[in-house]
Amino acid sequence: MKIETMIQQAGLPLLIFAVCMYYGIRLLVTQDAALIRGRDKKPLKDEKAYARGGGKIILFLGAGTLLMTVLSFINIYAAVGELVLCIVIMGIAWKRLADRYEK
């Protein structure tokens, strides 16, 4: 497999990985929940804990995207299955996070 083909195949997943890492790390560092919630939402019980939890969840999705990129070179069905599983886990974790910290 040529390096050009590998870059074409992995370009979008690596971009998604970079965006997830940026927002996950930014949430963990700034602890500003308005970054992901918007300014017009109702207040949270603990904004800093919500931002930390959200940052960890987004970092998890970024790691899942990176793993999907690697798996896509081995077996495309395994890559898609792994990403779907990561999205389901992220959805459940985000719902629990919202239930815990939203008033």
MMTF fields as JSON, N, C-alpha, C and O atoms, coordinates in Angstrom:
{
  "mmtfVersion": "1.0.0",
  "mmtfProducer": "UNKNOWN",
  "numBonds": 411,
  "numAtoms": 412,
  "numGroups": 103,
  "numChains": 1,
  "numModels": 1,
  "chainsPerModel": [1],
  "groupsPerChain": [103],
  "chainIdList": ["A"],
  "bondAtomList": [4, 2, 8, 6, 12, 10, 16, 14, 20, 18, 24, 22, 28, 26, 32, 30, 36, 34, 40, 38, 44, 42, 48, 46, 52, 50, 56, 54, 60, 58, 64, 62, 68, 66, 72, 70, 76, 74, 80, 78, 84, 82, 88, 86, 92, 90, 96, 94, 100, 98, 104, 102, 108, 106, 112, 110, 116, 114, 120, 118, 124, 122, 128, 126, 132, 130, 136, 134, 140, 138, 144, 142, 148, 146, 152, 150, 156, 154, 160, 158, 164, 162, 168, 166, 172, 170, 176, 174, 180, 178, 184, 182, 188, 186, 192, 190, 196, 194, 200, 198, 204, 202, 208, 206, 212, 210, 216, 214, 220, 218, 224, 222, 228, 226, 232, 230, 236, 234, 240, 238, 244, 242, 248, 246, 252, 250, 256, 254, 260, 258, 264, 262, 268, 266, 272, 270, 276, 274, 280, 278, 284, 282, 288, 286, 292, 290, 296, 294, 300, 298, 304, 302, 308, 306, 312, 310, 316, 314, 320, 318, 324, 322, 328, 326, 332, 330, 336, 334, 340, 338, 344, 342, 348, 346, 352, 350, 356, 354, 360, 358, 364, 362, 368, 366, 372, 370, 376, 374, 380, 378, 384, 382, 388, 386, 392, 390, 396, 394, 400, 398, 404, 402, 408, 406],
  "bondOrderList": [1, 1, 1, 1, 1, 1, 1, 1, 1, 1, 1, 1, 1, 1, 1, 1, 1, 1, 1, 1, 1, 1, 1, 1, 1, 1, 1, 1, 1, 1, 1, 1, 1, 1, 1, 1, 1, 1, 1, 1, 1, 1, 1, 1, 1, 1, 1, 1, 1, 1, 1, 1, 1, 1, 1, 1, 1, 1, 1, 1, 1, 1, 1, 1, 1, 1, 1, 1, 1, 1, 1, 1, 1, 1, 1, 1, 1, 1, 1, 1, 1, 1, 1, 1, 1, 1, 1, 1, 1, 1, 1, 1, 1, 1, 1, 1, 1, 1, 1, 1, 1, 1],
  "groupList": [{"groupName": "MET", "atomNameList": ["N", "CA", "C", "O"], "elementList": ["N", "C", "C", "O"], "formalChargeList": [0, 0, 0, 0], "bondAtomList": [1, 0, 2, 1, 3, 2], "bondOrderList": [1, 1, 2], "singleLetterCode": "M", "chemCompType": "L-PEPTIDE LINKING"}, {"groupName": "LYS", "atomNameList": ["N", "CA", "C", "O"], "elementList": ["N", "C", "C", "O"], "formalChargeList": [0, 0, 0, 0], "bondAtomList": [1, 0, 2, 1, 3, 2], "bondOrderList": [1, 1, 2], "singleLetterCode": "K", "chemCompType": "L-PEPTIDE LINKING"}, {"groupName": "ILE", "atomNameList": ["N", "CA", "C", "O"], "elementList": ["N", "C", "C", "O"], "formalChargeList": [0, 0, 0, 0], "bondAtomList": [1, 0, 2, 1, 3, 2], "bondOrderList": [1, 1, 2], "singleLetterCode": "I", "chemCompType": "L-PEPTIDE LINKING"}, {"groupName": "GLU", "atomNameList": ["N", "CA", "C", "O"], "elementList": ["N", "C", "C", "O"], "formalChargeList": [0, 0, 0, 0], "bondAtomList": [1, 0, 2, 1, 3, 2], "bondOrderList": [1, 1, 2], "singleLetterCode": "E", "chemCompType": "L-PEPTIDE LINKING"}, {"groupName": "THR", "atomNameList": ["N", "CA", "C", "O"], "elementList": ["N", "C", "C", "O"], "formalChargeList": [0, 0, 0, 0], "bondAtomList": [1, 0, 2, 1, 3, 2], "bondOrderList": [1, 1, 2], "singleLetterCode": "T", "chemCompType": "L-PEPTIDE LINKING"}, {"groupName": "GLN", "atomNameList": ["N", "CA", "C", "O"], "elementList": ["N", "C", "C", "O"], "formalChargeList": [0, 0, 0, 0], "bondAtomList": [1, 0, 2, 1, 3, 2], "bondOrderList": [1, 1, 2], "singleLetterCode": "Q", "chemCompType": "L-PEPTIDE LINKING"}, {"groupName": "ALA", "atomNameList": ["N", "CA", "C", "O"], "elementList": ["N", "C", "C", "O"], "formalChargeList": [0, 0, 0, 0], "bondAtomList": [1, 0, 2, 1, 3, 2], "bondOrderList": [1, 1, 2], "singleLetterCode": "A", "chemCompType": "L-PEPTIDE LINKING"}, {"groupName": "GLY", "atomNameList": ["N", "CA", "C", "O"], "elementList": ["N", "C", "C", "O"], "formalChargeList": [0, 0, 0, 0], "bondAtomList": [1, 0, 2, 1, 3, 2], "bondOrderList": [1, 1, 2], "singleLetterCode": "G", "chemCompType": "PEPTIDE LINKING"}, {"groupName": "LEU", "atomNameList": ["N", "CA", "C", "O"], "elementList": ["N", "C", "C", "O"], "formalChargeList": [0, 0, 0, 0], "bondAtomList": [1, 0, 2, 1, 3, 2], "bondOrderList": [1, 1, 2], "singleLetterCode": "L", "chemCompType": "L-PEPTIDE LINKING"}, {"groupName": "PRO", "atomNameList": ["N", "CA", "C", "O"], "elementList": ["N", "C", "C", "O"], "formalChargeList": [0, 0, 0, 0], "bondAtomList": [1, 0, 2, 1, 3, 2], "bondOrderList": [1, 1, 2], "singleLetterCode": "P", "chemCompType": "L-PEPTIDE LINKING"}, {"groupName": "PHE", "atomNameList": ["N", "CA", "C", "O"], "elementList": ["N", "C", "C", "O"], "formalChargeList": [0, 0, 0, 0], "bondAtomList": [1, 0, 2, 1, 3, 2], "bondOrderList": [1, 1, 2], "singleLetterCode": "F", "chemCompType": "L-PEPTIDE LINKING"}, {"groupName": "VAL", "atomNameList": ["N", "CA", "C", "O"], "elementList": ["N", "C", "C", "O"], "formalChargeList": [0, 0, 0, 0], "bondAtomList": [1, 0, 2, 1, 3, 2], "bondOrderList": [1, 1, 2], "singleLetterCode": "V", "chemCompType": "L-PEPTIDE LINKING"}, {"groupName": "CYS", "atomNameList": ["N", "CA", "C", "O"], "elementList": ["N", "C", "C", "O"], "formalChargeList": [0, 0, 0, 0], "bondAtomList": [1, 0, 2, 1, 3, 2], "bondOrderList": [1, 1, 2], "singleLetterCode": "C", "chemCompType": "L-PEPTIDE LINKING"}, {"groupName": "TYR", "atomNameList": ["N", "CA", "C", "O"], "elementList": ["N", "C", "C", "O"], "formalChargeList": [0, 0, 0, 0], "bondAtomList": [1, 0, 2, 1, 3, 2], "bondOrderList": [1, 1, 2], "singleLetterCode": "Y", "chemCompType": "L-PEPTIDE LINKING"}, {"groupName": "ARG", "atomNameList": ["N", "CA", "C", "O"], "elementList": ["N", "C", "C", "O"], "formalChargeList": [0, 0, 0, 0], "bondAtomList": [1, 0, 2, 1, 3, 2], "bondOrderList": [1, 1, 2], "singleLetterCode": "R", "chemCompType": "L-PEPTIDE LINKING"}, {"groupName": "ASP", "atomNameList": ["N", "CA", "C", "O"], "elementList": ["N", "C", "C", "O"], "formalChargeList": [0, 0, 0, 0], "bondAtomList": [1, 0, 2, 1, 3, 2], "bondOrderList": [1, 1, 2], "singleLetterCode": "D", "chemCompType": "L-PEPTIDE LINKING"}, {"groupName": "SER", "atomNameList": ["N", "CA", "C", "O"], "elementList": ["N", "C", "C", "O"], "formalChargeList": [0, 0, 0, 0], "bondAtomList": [1, 0, 2, 1, 3, 2], "bondOrderList": [1, 1, 2], "singleLetterCode": "S", "chemCompType": "L-PEPTIDE LINKING"}, {"groupName": "ASN", "atomNameList": ["N", "CA", "C", "O"], "elementList": ["N", "C", "C", "O"], "formalChargeList": [0, 0, 0, 0], "bondAtomList": [1, 0, 2, 1, 3, 2], "bondOrderList": [1, 1, 2], "singleLetterCode": "N", "chemCompType": "L-PEPTIDE LINKING"}, {"groupName": "TRP", "atomNameList": ["N", "CA", "C", "O"], "elementList": ["N", "C", "C", "O"], "formalChargeList": [0, 0, 0, 0], "bondAtomList": [1, 0, 2, 1, 3, 2], "bondOrderList": [1, 1, 2], "singleLetterCode": "W", "chemCompType": "L-PEPTIDE LINKING"}],
  "groupTypeList": [0, 1, 2, 3, 4, 0, 2, 5, 5, 6, 7, 8, 9, 8, 8, 2, 10, 6, 11, 12, 0, 13, 13, 7, 2, 14, 8, 8, 11, 4, 5, 15, 6, 6, 8, 2, 14, 7, 14, 15, 1, 1, 9, 8, 1, 15, 3, 1, 6, 13, 6, 14, 7, 7, 7, 1, 2, 2, 8, 10, 8, 7, 6, 7, 4, 8, 8, 0, 4, 11, 8, 16, 10, 2, 17, 2, 13, 6, 6, 11, 7, 3, 8, 11, 8, 12, 2, 11, 2, 0, 7, 2, 6, 18, 1, 14, 8, 6, 15, 14, 13, 3, 1],
  "groupIdList": [1, 2, 3, 4, 5, 6, 7, 8, 9, 10, 11, 12, 13, 14, 15, 16, 17, 18, 19, 20, 21, 22, 23, 24, 25, 26, 27, 28, 29, 30, 31, 32, 33, 34, 35, 36, 37, 38, 39, 40, 41, 42, 43, 44, 45, 46, 47, 48, 49, 50, 51, 52, 53, 54, 55, 56, 57, 58, 59, 60, 61, 62, 63, 64, 65, 66, 67, 68, 69, 70, 71, 72, 73, 74, 75, 76, 77, 78, 79, 80, 81, 82, 83, 84, 85, 86, 87, 88, 89, 90, 91, 92, 93, 94, 95, 96, 97, 98, 99, 100, 101, 102, 103],
  "secStructList": [7, 7, 2, 2, 2, 2, 2, 2, 2, 2, 2, 2, 2, 2, 2, 2, 2, 2, 2, 2, 2, 2, 2, 2, 2, 2, 2, 2, 2, 2, 7, 7, 6, 2, 2, 2, 2, 7, 1, 1, 1, 7, 7, 5, 1, 7, 2, 2, 2, 2, 2, 2, 2, 2, 2, 2, 2, 2, 2, 2, 2, 2, 2, 2, 2, 2, 2, 2, 2, 2, 2, 2, 2, 2, 7, 2, 2, 2, 2, 2, 2, 2, 2, 2, 2, 2, 2, 2, 2, 2, 2, 2, 2, 2, 2, 2, 2, 2, 2, 2, 2, 5, 7],
  "xCoordList": [0.848, 0.0, 0.897, 1.835, 0.591, 1.371, 1.034, -0.069, 1.988, 1.788, 0.714, -0.015, 0.611, -0.409, -1.812, -2.716, -1.991, -3.278, -3.599, -4.747, -2.594, -2.813, -3.245, -4.133, -2.624, -2.975, -4.388, -5.137, -4.759, -6.115, -7.149, -8.209, -6.853, -7.791, -7.894, -8.965, -6.81, -6.79, -6.979, -6.997, -7.118, -7.177, -8.33, -8.102, -9.549, -10.716, -10.746, -10.991, -10.51, -10.477, -9.395, -9.604, -8.255, -7.205, -7.588, -7.207, -8.337, -8.838, -9.846, -9.811, -10.732, -11.7, -10.964, -11.333, -9.933, -9.111, -8.514, -8.556, -7.964, -7.344, -8.373, -8.082, -9.561, -10.603, -11.054, -11.231, -11.237, -11.619, -10.542, -10.859, -9.289, -8.205, -8.184, -7.999, -8.371, -8.361, -9.462, -9.2, -10.692, -11.8, -11.738, -12.089, -11.308, -11.187, -10.162, -10.428, -8.996, -7.947, -8.343, -8.072, -8.982, -9.42, -10.448, -10.411, -11.354, -12.333, -11.655, -12.005, -10.699, -10.011, -9.181, -9.08, -8.592, -7.733, -8.554, -8.346, -9.484, -10.239, -11.411, -11.827, -11.942, -13.101, -14.273, -14.949, -14.499, -15.595, -16.642, -16.477, -17.714, -18.754, -19.527, -20.169, -19.479, -20.176, -19.583, -20.235, -18.368, -17.726, -18.541, -18.609, -19.151, -19.917, -21.415, -22.192, -21.836, -23.259, -23.877, -25.076, -23.119, -23.669, -23.95, -23.979, -24.15, -24.333, -25.787, -26.043, -26.73, -28.143, -28.765, -29.974, -27.994, -28.514, -28.645, -28.009, -29.481, -29.654, -28.368, -27.574, -28.156, -26.904, -26.774, -27.753, -25.531, -25.206, -24.974, -24.711, -25.073, -24.774, -23.292, -22.938, -22.43, -20.981, -20.377, -20.127, -20.149, -19.678, -18.301, -18.05, -17.412, -16.05, -16.042, -15.322, -16.827, -16.904, -17.552, -17.15, -18.548, -19.19, -18.187, -18.132, -17.391, -16.393, -15.317, -14.884, -14.879, -13.88, -14.444, -13.78, -15.666, -16.287, -16.502, -16.248, -16.974, -17.17, -15.862, -15.804, -14.814, -13.501, -12.991, -12.425, -13.191, -12.758, -13.553, -12.994, -14.838, -15.674, -15.24, -15.172, -14.95, -14.512, -13.14, -12.894, -12.251, -10.951, -11.117, -10.372, -12.107, -12.404, -12.836, -12.401, -13.69, -14.121, -12.944, -12.856, -12.046, -10.859, -9.977, -9.474, -9.784, -8.995, -9.691, -9.033, -11.008, -11.76, -11.619, -11.55, -11.575, -11.388, -9.994, -9.827, -8.999, -7.642, -7.546, -6.915, -8.172, -8.192, -8.93, -8.523, -10.017, -10.748, -9.874, -9.953, -9.046, -8.146, -7.181, -6.949, -6.626, -5.707, -6.439, -5.943, -7.624, -8.395, -8.851, -9.049, -9.02, -9.489, -8.474, -8.84, -7.21, -6.198, -6.197, -5.673, -6.782, -6.804, -8.12, -8.136, -9.23, -10.56, -11.555, -11.747, -12.188, -13.087, -14.324, -14.842, -14.808, -15.988, -15.687, -16.525, -14.505, -14.1, -13.968, -14.326, -13.46, -13.304, -14.655, -14.828, -15.601, -16.933, -17.622, -18.243, -17.514, -18.11, -17.527, -18.255, -16.218, -15.564, -16.017, -16.261, -16.134, -16.559, -18.016, -18.35, -18.873, -20.272, -20.347, -21.107, -19.573, -19.537, -19.053, -19.615, -18.025, -17.515, -18.561, -18.688, -19.305, -20.334, -21.467, -21.994, -21.852, -22.897, -22.43, -23.183, -21.202, -20.658, -20.589, -20.914, -20.168, -20.105, -21.497, -21.659, -22.482, -23.847, -24.376, -24.999, -24.128, -24.569, -23.833, -24.443, -22.516, -21.73, -22.156, -22.208, -22.459, -22.872, -24.237, -24.469, -25.137, -26.462, -26.318, -26.972, -25.469, -25.229, -24.62, -24.976, -23.704, -23.07, -24.12, -24.146, -24.966, -26.0, -26.99, -27.388, -27.385, -28.325, -27.712, -28.423, -26.419, -25.757, -25.583, -25.719, -25.284, -24.912, -25.925, -25.792, -26.923, -27.925, -28.971, -29.352, -29.436, -30.421, -31.806, -32.762],
  "yCoordList": [-1.173, 0.0, 1.24, 1.346, 2.167, 3.388, 4.34, 4.309, 5.175, 6.156, 7.158, 7.653, 7.457, 8.384, 7.824, 8.558, 6.549, 5.894, 5.866, 6.068, 5.618, 5.583, 6.949, 7.037, 8.003, 9.347, 9.698, 10.32, 9.307, 9.568, 8.824, 9.37, 7.598, 6.783, 7.247, 7.156, 7.735, 8.095, 9.587, 10.011, 10.385, 11.831, 12.32, 13.043, 11.951, 12.425, 11.892, 12.672, 10.599, 10.137, 10.817, 11.07, 11.113, 11.807, 13.252, 13.796, 13.876, 15.223, 15.21, 16.087, 14.23, 14.095, 13.832, 14.383, 13.001, 12.746, 14.055, 14.315, 14.87, 16.125, 17.077, 17.736, 17.151, 18.024, 17.526, 18.327, 16.229, 15.674, 15.941, 16.294, 15.778, 16.041, 17.518, 17.847, 18.397, 19.833, 20.197, 20.836, 19.787, 20.154, 19.42, 19.998, 18.182, 17.447, 18.079, 18.284, 18.385, 19.007, 20.419, 20.842, 21.148, 22.502, 22.474, 23.321, 21.516, 21.389, 21.055, 21.616, 20.157, 19.779, 20.928, 21.073, 21.739, 22.827, 24.034, 24.548, 24.493, 25.704, 25.434, 26.323, 24.236, 23.832, 24.788, 25.18, 25.155, 26.034, 25.211, 24.895, 24.865, 24.019, 24.73, 24.072, 26.056, 26.799, 26.503, 26.742, 25.991, 25.619, 24.56, 24.586, 23.641, 22.578, 22.723, 22.108, 23.518, 23.663, 24.893, 24.892, 25.923, 27.189, 28.075, 27.597, 29.318, 30.282, 30.378, 30.849, 29.946, 30.128, 28.95, 28.953, 27.97, 26.81, 27.138, 28.064, 26.363, 26.59, 26.221, 25.422, 26.787, 26.538, 25.082, 24.346, 24.711, 23.36, 23.342, 24.38, 22.147, 21.995, 22.249, 22.959, 21.67, 21.831, 21.922, 20.904, 23.138, 23.359, 22.752, 22.193, 22.856, 22.335, 20.815, 20.262, 20.14, 18.681, 18.242, 17.237, 18.987, 18.686, 18.82, 17.969, 19.895, 20.117, 19.035, 18.57, 18.626, 17.55, 16.251, 15.57, 15.909, 14.683, 14.726, 13.744, 15.871, 16.02, 15.936, 15.346, 16.525, 16.454, 15.029, 14.633, 14.265, 12.855, 12.054, 11.195, 12.322, 11.606, 11.948, 11.067, 13.213, 13.613, 13.02, 12.616, 12.963, 12.313, 10.83, 10.265, 10.193, 8.787, 8.613, 7.677, 9.513, 9.422, 9.653, 9.01, 10.561, 10.778, 9.544, 9.193, 8.882, 7.647, 6.562, 5.796, 6.498, 5.532, 5.807, 4.877, 7.082, 7.438, 7.05, 6.582, 7.243, 6.838, 5.321, 4.833, 4.585, 3.128, 2.7, 1.749, 3.4, 3.089, 3.313, 2.558, 4.348, 4.624, 3.464, 3.037, 2.964, 1.825, 0.583, -0.137, 0.331, -0.847, -0.786, -1.826, 0.415, 0.532, -0.011, -0.363, -0.084, -0.671, -2.193, -2.872, -2.728, -4.168, -4.766, -5.667, -4.247, -4.761, -3.629, -3.117, -3.234, -2.089, -2.361, -1.44, -3.597, -3.931, -3.823, -3.362, -4.247, -4.105, -2.626, -2.23, -1.817, -0.385, 0.295, 1.085, -0.008, 0.588, 0.104, 0.896, -1.176, -1.721, -1.096, -0.789, -0.91, -0.296, 1.142, 1.574, 1.894, 3.279, 3.38, 4.241, 2.522, 2.518, 2.204, 2.842, 1.238, 0.902, 2.094, 2.369, 2.798, 3.966, 5.076, 5.747, 5.276, 6.31, 5.956, 6.834, 4.688, 4.254, 4.459, 4.972, 4.062, 4.249, 5.731, 6.127, 6.555, 7.989, 8.556, 9.384, 8.133, 8.608, 8.268, 9.101, 7.047, 6.621, 7.412, 7.867, 7.573, 8.316, 9.784, 10.379, 10.367, 11.764, 11.948, 12.938, 10.99, 11.049, 10.98, 11.739, 10.078, 9.982, 11.259, 11.703, 11.85, 13.103, 14.21, 14.965, 14.306, 15.34, 15.127, 16.087, 13.899, 13.616, 13.975, 14.421, 13.787, 14.025, 15.521, 15.932, 16.339, 17.726, 18.776, 19.937, 18.416, 19.406, 19.511, 18.513, 20.732, 20.972, 20.571, 20.702],
  "zCoordList": [0.0, 0.0, 0.0, 0.791, -0.896, -1.001, 0.14, 0.687, 0.484, 1.546, 1.154, 2.013, -0.123, -0.61, -0.372, 0.027, -0.613, -0.383, 1.112, 1.508, 1.93, 3.372, 3.902, 4.749, 3.408, 3.842, 3.399, 4.153, 2.185, 1.696, 2.531, 2.839, 2.895, 3.66, 5.115, 5.714, 5.682, 7.1, 7.344, 8.5, 6.314, 6.476, 7.335, 8.305, 7.011, 7.758, 9.19, 10.11, 9.419, 10.816, 11.651, 12.837, 11.057, 11.806, 12.099, 13.135, 11.194, 11.445, 12.598, 13.462, 12.613, 13.706, 15.022, 16.06, 14.982, 16.17, 16.698, 17.901, 15.808, 16.224, 16.842, 17.84, 16.263, 16.8, 18.179, 19.098, 18.323, 19.634, 20.681, 21.816, 20.316, 21.258, 21.651, 22.823, 20.684, 20.975, 21.968, 22.987, 21.666, 22.546, 23.89, 24.919, 23.896, 25.151, 26.075, 27.259, 25.537, 26.349, 26.759, 27.883, 25.849, 26.186, 27.318, 28.21, 27.286, 28.365, 29.686, 30.724, 29.653, 30.883, 31.453, 32.671, 30.588, 31.052, 31.497, 32.597, 30.657, 30.987, 31.917, 32.66, 31.888, 32.691, 32.482, 33.434, 31.228, 30.84, 30.111, 28.933, 30.801, 30.221, 29.117, 28.298, 29.079, 28.032, 26.659, 25.643, 26.615, 25.366, 24.628, 23.399, 25.346, 24.714, 24.911, 24.18, 25.879, 26.16, 25.529, 25.25, 25.299, 24.845, 26.049, 27.183, 25.813, 26.901, 27.366, 28.474, 26.552, 26.883, 27.629, 27.864, 28.0, 28.738, 30.22, 30.723, 30.911, 32.342, 33.097, 32.599, 34.283, 35.022, 35.491, 35.614, 35.742, 36.187, 37.685, 38.293, 38.287, 39.716, 39.983, 40.925, 39.154, 39.3, 37.9, 37.254, 37.445, 36.077, 35.837, 34.769, 36.811, 36.638, 36.524, 35.692, 37.342, 37.267, 35.958, 35.371, 35.503, 34.22, 33.08, 32.193, 33.106, 32.058, 32.085, 31.031, 33.286, 33.384, 32.819, 32.037, 33.212, 32.713, 31.213, 30.515, 30.713, 29.269, 28.504, 27.425, 29.061, 28.423, 28.322, 27.303, 29.377, 29.36, 28.335, 27.653, 28.221, 27.251, 25.827, 24.97, 25.578, 24.242, 23.925, 22.788, 24.904, 24.692, 24.392, 23.591, 25.044, 24.76, 23.304, 22.633, 22.818, 21.422, 20.476, 19.43, 20.833, 20.013, 19.949, 18.881, 21.083, 21.108, 20.285, 19.581, 20.373, 19.566, 18.078, 17.275, 17.71, 16.3, 15.822, 14.695, 16.674, 16.304, 16.136, 15.198, 17.045, 16.915, 15.654, 14.987, 15.322, 14.103, 12.873, 11.904, 12.914, 11.793, 11.58, 10.449, 12.666, 12.564, 12.081, 11.215, 12.642, 12.239, 10.784, 10.156, 10.243, 8.862, 7.867, 6.746, 8.255, 7.384, 7.478, 6.594, 8.545, 8.759, 8.276, 7.438, 8.82, 8.469, 8.622, 9.724, 7.533, 7.546, 8.397, 9.029, 8.43, 9.229, 10.73, 11.505, 11.121, 12.524, 12.89, 13.999, 11.974, 12.227, 12.423, 13.351, 11.555, 11.669, 12.947, 13.656, 13.237, 14.457, 15.714, 16.658, 15.724, 16.882, 17.059, 18.186, 15.968, 16.078, 16.533, 17.347, 16.023, 16.466, 17.961, 18.69, 18.415, 19.833, 20.671, 21.731, 20.208, 20.929, 20.99, 22.014, 19.912, 19.896, 20.844, 21.527, 20.897, 21.831, 23.274, 24.102, 23.575, 24.926, 25.265, 26.384, 24.304, 24.542, 24.812, 25.708, 24.067, 24.278, 25.658, 26.315, 26.094, 27.428, 28.508, 29.475, 28.337, 29.325, 29.37, 30.446, 28.219, 28.198, 28.859, 29.553, 28.64, 29.271, 30.789, 31.504, 31.291, 32.732, 33.279, 34.371, 32.528, 32.937, 33.026, 33.999, 32.036, 32.032, 33.176, 33.836, 33.411, 34.508, 35.864, 36.766, 36.01, 37.281, 37.579, 38.732, 36.565, 36.813, 36.377, 36.764, 35.594, 35.214, 36.3, 36.913, 36.536, 37.598, 37.155, 37.921]
}
